[in-house]
mmCIF file of C-alpha atoms in Angstrom:
data_model
loop_
_atom_site.group_PDB
_atom_site.id
_atom_site.type_symbol
_atom_site.label_atom_id
_atom_site.label_comp_id
_atom_site.label_asym_id
_atom_site.label_seq_id
_atom_site.Cartn_x
_atom_site.Cartn_y
_atom_site.Cartn_z
ATOM 1 C CA MET A 289 -24.600 11.701 4.694
ATOM 2 C CA ARG A 290 -20.872 11.185 4.236
ATOM 3 C CA HIS A 291 -18.864 9.873 7.191
ATOM 4 C CA VAL A 292 -15.070 10.019 7.006
ATOM 5 C CA ILE A 293 -12.917 8.074 9.482
ATOM 6 C CA ILE A 294 -9.174 8.608 9.821
ATOM 7 C CA GLY A 295 -7.625 5.371 11.080
ATOM 8 C CA VAL A 296 -8.474 1.680 10.683
ATOM 9 C CA GLY A 297 -7.636 0.533 14.203
ATOM 10 C CA ALA A 298 -10.031 -0.801 16.817
ATOM 11 C CA ALA A 299 -11.876 2.512 17.296
ATOM 12 C CA GLY A 300 -12.144 3.346 13.599
ATOM 13 C CA ILE A 301 -13.341 -0.088 12.493
ATOM 14 C CA SER A 302 -15.878 -0.244 15.324
ATOM 15 C CA ALA A 303 -17.217 3.194 14.391
ATOM 16 C CA ALA A 304 -17.560 2.230 10.731
ATOM 17 C CA GLY A 305 -19.543 -0.911 11.574
ATOM 18 C CA THR A 306 -21.812 1.033 13.921
ATOM 19 C CA ILE A 307 -22.495 3.713 11.307
ATOM 20 C CA ARG A 308 -23.348 1.108 8.686
ATOM 21 C CA GLN A 309 -25.789 -0.622 11.057
ATOM 22 C CA ASN A 310 -27.571 2.641 11.835
ATOM 23 C CA ASP A 311 -27.408 4.297 8.413
ATOM 24 C CA PRO A 312 -27.519 1.757 5.559
ATOM 25 C CA ALA A 313 -27.488 4.525 2.930
ATOM 26 C CA ALA A 314 -24.525 6.512 4.302
ATOM 27 C CA ASP A 315 -21.249 6.967 2.444
ATOM 28 C CA ILE A 316 -18.375 5.734 4.638
ATOM 29 C CA ILE A 317 -14.779 6.562 3.753
ATOM 30 C CA MET A 318 -11.825 5.333 5.811
ATOM 31 C CA ILE A 319 -8.299 6.711 5.486
ATOM 32 C CA SER A 320 -5.109 5.074 6.778
ATOM 33 C CA LYS A 321 -1.385 5.276 6.175
ATOM 34 C CA ASP A 322 -1.193 1.507 6.657
ATOM 35 C CA GLU A 323 -2.161 -0.854 3.863
ATOM 36 C CA PHE A 324 -3.296 -3.663 6.151
ATOM 37 C CA VAL A 325 -5.816 -3.674 8.977
ATOM 38 C CA HIS A 326 -3.911 -5.047 11.932
ATOM 39 C CA SER A 327 -4.050 -5.526 15.668
ATOM 40 C CA ARG A 328 -1.132 -3.728 17.276
ATOM 41 C CA CYS A 329 -1.437 -6.215 20.151
ATOM 42 C CA MET A 330 -0.197 -8.871 17.725
ATOM 43 C CA LEU A 331 2.744 -7.051 16.154
ATOM 44 C CA HIS A 332 5.197 -9.187 18.110
ATOM 45 C CA ARG A 333 3.753 -12.226 16.315
ATOM 46 C CA TYR A 334 4.871 -10.610 13.074
ATOM 47 C CA LEU A 335 8.362 -10.007 14.464
ATOM 48 C CA SER A 336 8.608 -13.631 15.574
ATOM 49 C CA HIS A 337 7.480 -14.728 12.078
ATOM 50 C CA GLU A 338 4.444 -16.522 13.506
ATOM 51 C CA ARG A 339 2.062 -14.379 11.426
ATOM 52 C CA ASP A 340 2.222 -12.408 8.200
ATOM 53 C CA GLU A 341 0.454 -9.119 7.435
ATOM 54 C CA LYS A 342 -2.878 -10.678 6.528
ATOM 55 C CA ALA A 343 -2.923 -12.867 9.628
ATOM 56 C CA LEU A 344 -2.746 -9.763 11.836
ATOM 57 C CA SER A 345 -6.138 -8.534 10.637
ATOM 58 C CA PHE A 346 -9.088 -8.571 13.035
ATOM 59 C CA VAL A 347 -11.785 -8.182 10.363
ATOM 60 C CA PRO A 348 -12.941 -10.575 7.609
ATOM 61 C CA GLU A 349 -11.118 -10.255 4.298
ATOM 62 C CA ASP A 350 -14.252 -8.891 2.603
ATOM 63 C CA TYR A 351 -15.140 -6.499 5.450
ATOM 64 C CA PHE A 352 -14.938 -3.304 3.418
ATOM 65 C CA GLU A 353 -16.811 -4.691 0.433
ATOM 66 C CA THR A 354 -19.532 -6.276 2.558
ATOM 67 C CA ASN A 355 -20.097 -3.082 4.525
ATOM 68 C CA ARG A 356 -19.740 -0.841 1.463
ATOM 69 C CA ILE A 357 -16.853 1.107 2.936
ATOM 70 C CA TYR A 358 -14.418 2.918 0.652
ATOM 71 C CA TRP A 359 -10.927 2.521 2.093
ATOM 72 C CA ILE A 360 -8.164 4.908 1.051
ATOM 73 C CA LYS A 361 -5.101 2.928 2.121
ATOM 74 C CA GLY A 362 -1.458 3.928 2.231
ATOM 75 C CA ARG A 363 -2.296 7.640 2.498
ATOM 76 C CA SER A 364 -1.831 10.074 5.361
ATOM 77 C CA ALA A 365 -4.346 12.671 6.489
ATOM 78 C CA GLU A 366 -2.152 15.766 6.613
ATOM 79 C CA LYS A 367 -4.681 18.379 7.666
ATOM 80 C CA ILE A 368 -8.313 18.897 8.584
ATOM 81 C CA ASP A 369 -10.046 21.956 7.127
ATOM 82 C CA THR A 370 -13.053 22.310 9.412
ATOM 83 C CA LYS A 371 -14.286 25.440 7.636
ATOM 84 C CA GLN A 372 -14.536 23.649 4.296
ATOM 85 C CA LYS A 373 -15.265 20.314 6.007
ATOM 86 C CA GLU A 374 -12.480 18.536 4.144
ATOM 87 C CA VAL A 375 -9.561 16.257 4.956
ATOM 88 C CA LEU A 376 -6.380 17.070 3.048
ATOM 89 C CA LEU A 377 -4.346 13.982 2.123
ATOM 90 C CA ASP A 378 -0.660 13.731 1.310
ATOM 91 C CA GLY A 379 -0.411 14.534 -2.368
ATOM 92 C CA GLY A 380 -3.031 17.277 -2.174
ATOM 93 C CA GLU A 381 -6.271 15.302 -2.554
ATOM 94 C CA ARG A 382 -9.212 16.624 -0.540
ATOM 95 C CA ILE A 383 -11.930 14.405 0.926
ATOM 96 C CA ALA A 384 -15.176 16.131 1.896
ATOM 97 C CA TYR A 385 -17.150 15.026 4.956
ATOM 98 C CA ASP A 386 -20.383 15.684 6.799
ATOM 99 C CA LYS A 387 -19.182 13.940 9.959
ATOM 100 C CA LEU A 388 -15.557 13.139 10.734
ATOM 101 C CA LEU A 389 -13.956 10.740 13.215
ATOM 102 C CA ILE A 390 -10.300 11.110 14.157
ATOM 103 C CA ALA A 391 -9.074 7.670 15.260
ATOM 104 C CA THR A 392 -5.393 8.059 14.457
ATOM 105 C CA GLY A 393 -4.210 6.447 17.681
ATOM 106 C CA ALA A 394 -0.740 7.211 18.999
ATOM 107 C CA LYS A 395 2.840 7.027 17.803
ATOM 108 C CA SER A 396 6.008 5.876 19.502
ATOM 109 C CA PHE A 397 8.083 8.402 21.391
ATOM 110 C CA LEU A 398 11.839 8.317 20.882
ATOM 111 C CA PRO A 399 13.557 10.144 23.762
ATOM 112 C CA PRO A 400 16.138 12.817 22.888
ATOM 113 C CA VAL A 401 19.066 10.692 24.064
ATOM 114 C CA GLY A 402 22.287 11.360 22.191
ATOM 115 C CA GLN A 403 21.657 10.780 18.473
ATOM 116 C CA MET A 404 19.014 8.111 18.959
ATOM 117 C CA ARG A 405 16.475 9.942 16.789
ATOM 118 C CA ARG A 406 19.012 10.191 13.978
ATOM 119 C CA ALA A 407 20.012 6.516 13.961
ATOM 120 C CA LYS A 408 18.666 4.457 11.071
ATOM 121 C CA ASN A 409 18.366 1.253 13.099
ATOM 122 C CA VAL A 410 16.334 2.598 16.036
ATOM 123 C CA PHE A 411 12.580 2.038 15.943
ATOM 124 C CA GLY A 412 9.408 2.339 17.933
ATOM 125 C CA LEU A 413 6.873 -0.479 17.717
ATOM 126 C CA ARG A 414 3.375 0.902 17.322
ATOM 127 C CA ASP A 415 2.188 0.129 13.795
ATOM 128 C CA LEU A 416 2.677 -2.566 11.196
ATOM 129 C CA SER A 417 4.970 -0.239 9.259
ATOM 130 C CA ASP A 418 7.235 -0.165 12.338
ATOM 131 C CA ALA A 419 7.250 -3.956 12.574
ATOM 132 C CA GLN A 420 7.993 -4.291 8.857
ATOM 133 C CA ALA A 421 10.940 -1.902 9.108
ATOM 134 C CA ILE A 422 12.274 -3.698 12.196
ATOM 135 C CA ASP A 423 11.976 -7.073 10.490
ATOM 136 C CA ARG A 424 13.872 -5.899 7.407
ATOM 137 C CA MET A 425 16.690 -4.502 9.541
ATOM 138 C CA SER A 426 16.845 -7.597 11.755
ATOM 139 C CA HIS A 427 18.093 -9.835 8.942
ATOM 140 C CA ASN A 428 21.594 -8.399 9.407
ATOM 141 C CA ALA A 429 21.466 -8.175 13.201
ATOM 142 C CA LYS A 430 22.641 -10.399 16.032
ATOM 143 C CA GLN A 431 22.360 -8.220 19.137
ATOM 144 C CA ILE A 432 19.028 -6.542 19.875
ATOM 145 C CA LEU A 433 18.563 -3.762 22.415
ATOM 146 C CA ILE A 434 15.138 -3.114 23.932
ATOM 147 C CA VAL A 435 14.753 0.199 25.774
ATOM 148 C CA GLY A 436 11.817 -0.063 28.168
ATOM 149 C CA SER A 437 10.277 -3.185 29.695
ATOM 150 C CA GLY A 438 6.581 -2.440 29.435
ATOM 151 C CA LEU A 439 4.259 -4.721 27.490
ATOM 152 C CA VAL A 440 5.501 -3.514 24.096
ATOM 153 C CA GLY A 441 9.122 -3.926 25.098
ATOM 154 C CA MET A 442 8.648 -7.398 26.547
ATOM 155 C CA ASP A 443 6.583 -8.492 23.554
ATOM 156 C CA ALA A 444 9.442 -7.434 21.288
ATOM 157 C CA ALA A 445 12.023 -9.142 23.512
ATOM 158 C CA TYR A 446 10.012 -12.356 23.471
ATOM 159 C CA ALA A 447 9.712 -12.276 19.672
ATOM 160 C CA PHE A 448 13.458 -11.831 19.159
ATOM 161 C CA LEU A 449 14.345 -14.492 21.720
ATOM 162 C CA GLU A 450 12.085 -16.914 19.843
ATOM 163 C CA ARG A 451 14.191 -16.245 16.733
ATOM 164 C CA GLY A 452 17.475 -16.819 18.550
ATOM 165 C CA PHE A 453 18.785 -13.254 18.854
ATOM 166 C CA GLN A 454 20.893 -11.970 21.741
ATOM 167 C CA VAL A 455 18.545 -9.611 23.582
ATOM 168 C CA SER A 456 19.341 -6.946 26.200
ATOM 169 C CA VAL A 457 16.595 -5.002 27.970
ATOM 170 C CA VAL A 458 17.342 -1.663 29.656
ATOM 171 C CA GLU A 459 14.741 -0.423 32.145
ATOM 172 C CA MET A 460 14.997 2.662 34.349
ATOM 173 C CA ALA A 461 12.715 1.127 37.009
ATOM 174 C CA ASP A 462 13.963 -1.516 39.424
ATOM 175 C CA ARG A 463 11.792 -4.247 37.890
ATOM 176 C CA ILE A 464 10.295 -5.227 34.551
ATOM 177 C CA LEU A 465 6.706 -4.416 33.587
ATOM 178 C CA PRO A 466 6.640 -1.774 36.343
ATOM 179 C CA ILE A 467 3.255 -0.288 35.425
ATOM 180 C CA GLN A 468 1.384 -3.579 35.182
ATOM 181 C CA LEU A 469 3.103 -5.713 37.840
ATOM 182 C CA ASP A 470 4.533 -5.504 41.327
ATOM 183 C CA GLU A 471 7.963 -6.829 42.283
ATOM 184 C CA THR A 472 6.844 -10.423 42.912
ATOM 185 C CA ALA A 473 4.926 -10.842 39.652
ATOM 186 C CA GLY A 474 7.606 -9.059 37.649
ATOM 187 C CA LYS A 475 10.345 -11.242 39.103
ATOM 188 C CA ALA A 476 8.521 -14.384 37.966
ATOM 189 C CA TYR A 477 8.659 -13.184 34.352
ATOM 190 C CA GLN A 478 12.210 -11.916 34.655
ATOM 191 C CA GLN A 479 13.397 -15.372 35.665
ATOM 192 C CA LEU A 480 11.606 -16.971 32.699
ATOM 193 C CA PHE A 481 13.124 -14.475 30.258
ATOM 194 C CA GLU A 482 16.583 -14.887 31.738
ATOM 195 C CA LYS A 483 16.256 -18.641 31.377
ATOM 196 C CA ALA A 484 15.563 -18.027 27.675
ATOM 197 C CA GLY A 485 18.769 -15.989 27.401
ATOM 198 C CA CYS A 486 17.574 -12.418 27.944
ATOM 199 C CA ARG A 487 19.880 -9.943 29.698
ATOM 200 C CA PHE A 488 18.261 -7.313 31.933
ATOM 201 C CA ILE A 489 19.853 -4.058 33.062
ATOM 202 C CA LEU A 490 17.474 -2.541 35.611
ATOM 203 C CA GLY A 491 17.530 0.798 37.392
ATOM 204 C CA ARG A 492 19.486 2.401 34.545
ATOM 205 C CA LYS A 493 18.706 4.642 31.609
ATOM 206 C CA ALA A 494 20.419 5.481 28.344
ATOM 207 C CA SER A 495 22.449 8.694 28.404
ATOM 208 C CA GLU A 496 24.574 8.616 25.217
ATOM 209 C CA THR A 497 24.706 6.852 21.880
ATOM 210 C CA VAL A 498 27.488 5.579 19.627
ATOM 211 C CA LEU A 499 26.794 5.787 15.883
ATOM 212 C CA ASP A 500 28.995 4.671 13.003
ATOM 213 C CA ASP A 501 29.665 6.646 9.815
ATOM 214 C CA ASP A 502 26.428 5.351 8.275
ATOM 215 C CA ASP A 503 24.311 6.654 11.182
ATOM 216 C CA MET A 504 23.755 3.159 12.532
ATOM 217 C CA LEU A 505 23.505 2.766 16.303
ATOM 218 C CA LYS A 506 26.318 0.514 17.516
ATOM 219 C CA ALA A 507 26.039 0.988 21.282
ATOM 220 C CA VAL A 508 24.217 2.842 24.033
ATOM 221 C CA ILE A 509 26.033 4.291 27.037
ATOM 222 C CA LEU A 510 24.020 4.074 30.254
ATOM 223 C CA ASP A 511 24.001 6.616 33.071
ATOM 224 C CA ASP A 512 26.519 4.560 35.040
ATOM 225 C CA GLY A 513 28.912 4.302 32.099
ATOM 226 C CA THR A 514 27.935 0.769 31.054
ATOM 227 C CA ARG A 515 28.231 0.236 27.303
ATOM 228 C CA VAL A 516 25.553 -1.953 25.682
ATOM 229 C CA GLU A 517 26.394 -3.119 22.163
ATOM 230 C CA CYS A 518 23.618 -3.584 19.606
ATOM 231 C CA ASP A 519 22.864 -3.980 15.920
ATOM 232 C CA LEU A 520 19.263 -2.833 16.237
ATOM 233 C CA ALA A 521 17.232 -1.086 18.942
ATOM 234 C CA VAL A 522 13.532 -1.019 19.735
ATOM 235 C CA VAL A 523 12.500 1.853 21.991
ATOM 236 C CA ALA A 524 9.357 1.202 24.033
ATOM 237 C CA ALA A 525 9.506 4.273 26.236
ATOM 238 C CA GLY A 526 5.981 5.575 25.771
ATOM 239 C CA VAL A 527 3.734 7.049 23.091
ATOM 240 C CA ARG A 528 2.299 10.382 22.045
ATOM 241 C CA ALA A 529 -1.195 10.921 20.645
ATOM 242 C CA ALA A 530 -1.168 11.342 16.859
ATOM 243 C CA ILE A 531 -2.894 14.732 16.785
ATOM 244 C CA GLU A 532 -0.934 16.362 13.948
ATOM 245 C CA CYS A 533 -3.805 16.329 11.449
ATOM 246 C CA ALA A 534 -5.890 18.511 13.791
ATOM 247 C CA ALA A 535 -3.246 21.225 14.122
ATOM 248 C CA ASP A 536 -4.300 24.682 12.922
ATOM 249 C CA SER A 537 -7.954 23.646 12.882
ATOM 250 C CA THR A 538 -10.878 24.532 15.118
ATOM 251 C CA VAL A 539 -10.507 21.150 16.820
ATOM 252 C CA GLN A 540 -9.052 21.894 20.245
ATOM 253 C CA SER A 541 -6.164 19.747 21.414
ATOM 254 C CA GLU A 542 -3.296 19.810 23.861
ATOM 255 C CA ARG A 543 -1.584 16.480 24.478
ATOM 256 C CA PHE A 544 -4.765 14.820 23.193
ATOM 257 C CA ILE A 545 -7.801 15.876 21.190
ATOM 258 C CA ASN A 546 -10.366 17.201 23.655
ATOM 259 C CA VAL A 547 -13.723 15.419 23.595
ATOM 260 C CA ASN A 548 -16.944 15.505 25.608
ATOM 261 C CA GLU A 549 -18.924 12.525 26.909
ATOM 262 C CA ARG A 550 -20.274 11.895 23.394
ATOM 263 C CA LEU A 551 -16.678 11.863 22.049
ATOM 264 C CA GLN A 552 -17.445 15.079 20.201
ATOM 265 C CA THR A 553 -14.644 17.620 19.788
ATOM 266 C CA SER A 554 -14.897 21.403 19.951
ATOM 267 C CA ASP A 555 -16.210 21.199 16.374
ATOM 268 C CA PRO A 556 -19.690 19.632 16.502
ATOM 269 C CA ASP A 557 -19.138 17.653 13.290
ATOM 270 C CA VAL A 558 -15.797 16.174 14.345
ATOM 271 C CA PHE A 559 -15.387 13.295 16.799
ATOM 272 C CA ALA A 560 -12.345 11.494 18.229
ATOM 273 C CA ALA A 561 -11.882 8.049 19.800
ATOM 274 C CA GLY A 562 -9.102 5.813 21.053
ATOM 275 C CA ASP A 563 -5.587 6.842 22.082
ATOM 276 C CA VAL A 564 -5.805 10.126 20.208
ATOM 277 C CA ALA A 565 -8.541 11.260 22.623
ATOM 278 C CA GLY A 566 -6.490 10.373 25.699
ATOM 279 C CA LEU A 567 -9.068 7.898 26.966
ATOM 280 C CA SER A 568 -8.272 4.330 27.974
ATOM 281 C CA GLY A 569 -6.707 2.955 24.823
ATOM 282 C CA ILE A 570 -6.862 -0.755 25.600
ATOM 283 C CA TRP A 571 -8.521 -2.791 22.883
ATOM 284 C CA PRO A 572 -12.086 -3.315 24.229
ATOM 285 C CA ASN A 573 -12.317 0.287 25.419
ATOM 286 C CA ALA A 574 -11.170 1.603 22.031
ATOM 287 C CA GLN A 575 -13.825 -0.519 20.344
ATOM 288 C CA LYS A 576 -16.478 0.802 22.714
ATOM 289 C CA GLN A 577 -15.377 4.372 22.065
ATOM 290 C CA GLY A 578 -15.646 3.796 18.321
ATOM 291 C CA GLN A 579 -19.136 2.423 18.789
ATOM 292 C CA ILE A 580 -20.209 5.425 20.880
ATOM 293 C CA ALA A 581 -18.722 7.840 18.352
ATOM 294 C CA GLY A 582 -20.473 6.012 15.513
ATOM 295 C CA TRP A 583 -23.841 6.296 17.204
ATOM 296 C CA ASN A 584 -23.393 10.005 17.844
ATOM 297 C CA MET A 585 -22.220 10.610 14.288
ATOM 298 C CA CYS A 586 -25.557 9.110 13.214
ATOM 299 C CA GLY A 587 -27.458 11.440 15.541
ATOM 300 C CA ILE A 588 -28.123 8.812 18.212
ATOM 301 C CA GLN A 589 -27.001 10.429 21.435
ATOM 302 C CA MET A 590 -24.964 8.094 23.626
ATOM 303 C CA ASN A 591 -22.428 8.858 26.352
ATOM 304 C CA TYR A 592 -19.136 7.064 26.902
ATOM 305 C CA VAL A 593 -18.879 6.198 30.579
ATOM 306 C CA ASP A 594 -16.544 3.195 30.692
ATOM 307 C CA THR A 595 -13.429 5.176 31.587
ATOM 308 C CA TYR A 596 -12.314 3.567 34.827
ATOM 309 C CA ALA A 597 -11.011 0.026 34.671
ATOM 310 C CA MET A 598 -7.680 -0.672 32.954
ATOM 311 C CA LYS A 599 -7.098 -4.238 31.888
ATOM 312 C CA ASN A 600 -3.916 -5.964 30.763
ATOM 313 C CA THR A 601 -3.423 -9.638 30.067
ATOM 314 C CA MET A 602 -0.083 -11.226 29.246
ATOM 315 C CA ASN A 603 1.263 -14.708 28.699
ATOM 316 C CA PHE A 604 4.983 -15.350 28.406
ATOM 317 C CA TYR A 605 6.460 -18.846 28.500
ATOM 318 C CA GLY A 606 3.154 -20.322 29.668
ATOM 319 C CA LEU A 607 2.715 -17.991 32.660
ATOM 320 C CA THR A 608 -0.501 -15.961 32.410
ATOM 321 C CA THR A 609 -1.127 -12.713 34.260
ATOM 322 C CA LEU A 610 -4.119 -10.401 34.448
ATOM 323 C CA SER A 611 -4.052 -6.923 35.976
ATOM 324 C CA LEU A 612 -7.208 -4.888 36.467
ATOM 325 C CA GLY A 613 -7.614 -1.356 37.741
ATOM 326 C CA ARG A 614 -5.191 1.491 38.173
ATOM 327 C CA GLY A 615 -2.487 -0.423 40.043
ATOM 328 C CA ALA A 616 -0.793 2.639 41.518
ATOM 329 C CA VAL A 617 -0.332 2.523 45.288
ATOM 330 C CA ILE A 618 -1.091 5.475 47.581
ATOM 331 C CA GLU A 619 -0.842 5.924 51.320
ATOM 332 C CA GLY A 620 -3.642 4.219 53.223
ATOM 333 C CA ASP A 621 -4.219 1.414 50.720
ATOM 334 C CA GLN A 622 -5.021 -2.017 52.125
ATOM 335 C CA PHE A 623 -3.264 -5.009 50.552
ATOM 336 C CA VAL A 624 -4.602 -8.553 50.423
ATOM 337 C CA ILE A 625 -2.073 -11.079 49.081
ATOM 338 C CA CYS A 626 -2.397 -14.806 48.447
ATOM 339 C CA GLU A 627 0.495 -16.854 47.121
ATOM 340 C CA ASP A 628 1.351 -20.500 46.533
ATOM 341 C CA SER A 629 3.765 -22.414 44.310
ATOM 342 C CA ARG A 630 1.641 -21.839 41.192
ATOM 343 C CA ASN A 631 -0.291 -18.637 41.776
ATOM 344 C CA TYR A 632 0.189 -15.103 43.004
ATOM 345 C CA LYS A 633 -2.716 -12.777 43.781
ATOM 346 C CA ARG A 634 -2.686 -9.216 45.042
ATOM 347 C CA ALA A 635 -5.656 -6.948 45.670
ATOM 348 C CA ILE A 636 -5.524 -3.249 46.547
ATOM 349 C CA ILE A 637 -8.482 -2.051 48.608
ATOM 350 C CA ARG A 638 -9.012 1.708 48.740
ATOM 351 C CA ASP A 639 -11.750 3.391 50.780
ATOM 352 C CA GLY A 640 -13.447 0.028 51.219
ATOM 353 C CA LYS A 641 -13.603 -0.655 47.471
ATOM 354 C CA LEU A 642 -11.518 -2.801 45.142
ATOM 355 C CA ASP A 643 -9.135 -0.455 43.319
ATOM 356 C CA SER A 644 -7.054 -3.016 41.445
ATOM 357 C CA ILE A 645 -6.230 -6.682 41.356
ATOM 358 C CA LEU A 646 -3.320 -8.713 40.019
ATOM 359 C CA LEU A 647 -3.714 -12.416 39.217
ATOM 360 C CA GLN A 648 -0.752 -14.507 38.067
ATOM 361 C CA GLY A 649 -1.178 -18.177 37.240
ATOM 362 C CA ASP A 650 -4.851 -19.116 37.318
ATOM 363 C CA ILE A 651 -6.905 -16.145 36.077
ATOM 364 C CA SER A 652 -10.235 -17.925 35.744
ATOM 365 C CA TYR A 653 -13.387 -16.390 37.231
ATOM 366 C CA SER A 654 -11.865 -12.911 37.055
ATOM 367 C CA GLY A 655 -15.006 -11.255 35.697
ATOM 368 C CA ILE A 656 -16.249 -10.537 39.212
ATOM 369 C CA TYR A 657 -13.234 -8.302 39.857
ATOM 370 C CA GLN A 658 -13.865 -6.202 36.759
ATOM 371 C CA TYR A 659 -17.461 -5.779 37.934
ATOM 372 C CA LEU A 660 -16.359 -4.692 41.406
ATOM 373 C CA ILE A 661 -13.773 -2.213 40.119
ATOM 374 C CA LYS A 662 -15.903 -0.730 37.362
ATOM 375 C CA ASN A 663 -18.930 -0.228 39.604
ATOM 376 C CA GLN A 664 -16.925 0.713 42.710
ATOM 377 C CA ILE A 665 -18.837 -1.680 44.940
ATOM 378 C CA VAL A 666 -18.325 -1.291 48.693
ATOM 379 C CA LEU A 667 -16.845 -4.609 49.840
ATOM 380 C CA GLY A 668 -17.559 -4.517 53.552
ATOM 381 C CA GLU A 669 -16.661 -7.806 55.210
ATOM 382 C CA LYS A 670 -15.894 -9.312 51.787
ATOM 383 C CA ALA A 671 -12.638 -7.348 51.619
ATOM 384 C CA GLU A 672 -10.793 -9.924 53.729
ATOM 385 C CA ARG A 673 -11.973 -12.802 51.520
ATOM 386 C CA ILE A 674 -11.667 -10.944 48.223
ATOM 387 C CA PHE A 675 -10.162 -13.941 46.442
ATOM 388 C CA ASP A 676 -13.141 -16.097 47.332
ATOM 389 C CA VAL A 677 -15.934 -13.760 46.184
ATOM 390 C CA SER A 678 -18.044 -14.592 43.150
ATOM 391 C CA PHE A 679 -21.084 -13.238 41.351
ATOM 392 C CA ALA A 680 -23.176 -15.350 43.723
ATOM 393 C CA ASP A 681 -22.249 -12.846 46.439
ATOM 394 C CA TYR A 682 -23.977 -10.065 44.529
ATOM 395 C CA PHE A 683 -26.666 -11.681 42.396
ATOM 396 C CA ASP A 684 -29.607 -14.058 42.868
ATOM 397 C CA ILE A 685 -31.572 -16.005 40.302
ATOM 398 C CA GLY A 686 -35.012 -14.417 40.093
ATOM 399 C CA PRO A 687 -38.324 -16.243 39.561
ATOM 400 C CA ASP A 688 -37.993 -15.654 35.813
ATOM 401 C CA GLY A 689 -34.626 -17.396 35.758
ATOM 402 C CA GLN A 690 -32.740 -14.134 35.221
ATOM 403 C CA TYR A 691 -29.979 -12.668 37.388
ATOM 404 C CA CYS A 692 -31.042 -9.885 39.743
ATOM 405 C CA TYR A 693 -29.183 -7.834 42.359
ATOM 406 C CA LYS A 694 -29.245 -9.131 45.901
ATOM 407 C CA ILE A 695 -30.863 -6.831 48.428
ATOM 408 C CA PHE A 696 -28.654 -6.176 51.454
#
């Protein structure tokens, strides 16, 4: 049996390990346009010069040799021929497969603002190749523009501030990290970044660009006419699933590649996992998806069910924050907030269940909240004391010394 995996991110690597565990004799081939395995969560460490390419890897140096995986690196999968069961690489080489996993992730989206897509010094930050290009360009830069203040944008801002650049962040929302944080938690980080020299322009969006004769972005004009000078820009305004290799194949896709509960596509021999499948793309979920796909590629039927809880953790300037759940507020939600000089906590209760929680400062003992959100436990009277609940409220130690559910 020959298993081919496109992508060496969290989902792809997890799938490869799972296949090897369940089929010691299988041929495993991995294909990636990148030449280094890397965690995209750590790309800002590369920009800040804290880590090099090898230090971004999340697998042992001998991972491919030990697991007998043939890695085709630095090559792009251009097309999937599901009739011939082959992957066509750039350059014309064809790789045959019995089972195929598409784990190509997502790519940065550059909005069609002025001539931003034409500019040579405007980048997304999704892969190591992006970070390498940004780093090369930064050697001749002084003023850095970050468009978008989500996690990727703030990671990039932090990295450049650490290196002493002048950094401006433009965000169309009225606060930074608007998806992950509320106004109070976002303001705490904004003050820390401003103390480090960062300039924020909130509630505005780019409307025009100013390029020089060499197609280098020199300034962005905002919707209120403000001109923001820059030598380099990083756009963190969202991503799009990297589904191009599945175009014109029998694999059905729209914005994402369509999969069932076994992560199987419309072609029974092709699977997809991670961002490309439109499922929760955070690191542990992508790994779990890769594992599920790997099992099913080996004929071991398993369903992926962990689709609910979103989890983000951040730490800037010594302030740690954890957000769990969907975070979006709708009419009828109940809020429970607890705040002191060191900590800020906010819970959203919906229909008597914990929908999301935000912890800033001390995030210890947060596992109980992930359990409550994932399993949609009815809180009852515990809703009012949500910040004091623990696993002891839901589990007892049985006679065999093992945890067991309490009976209510």
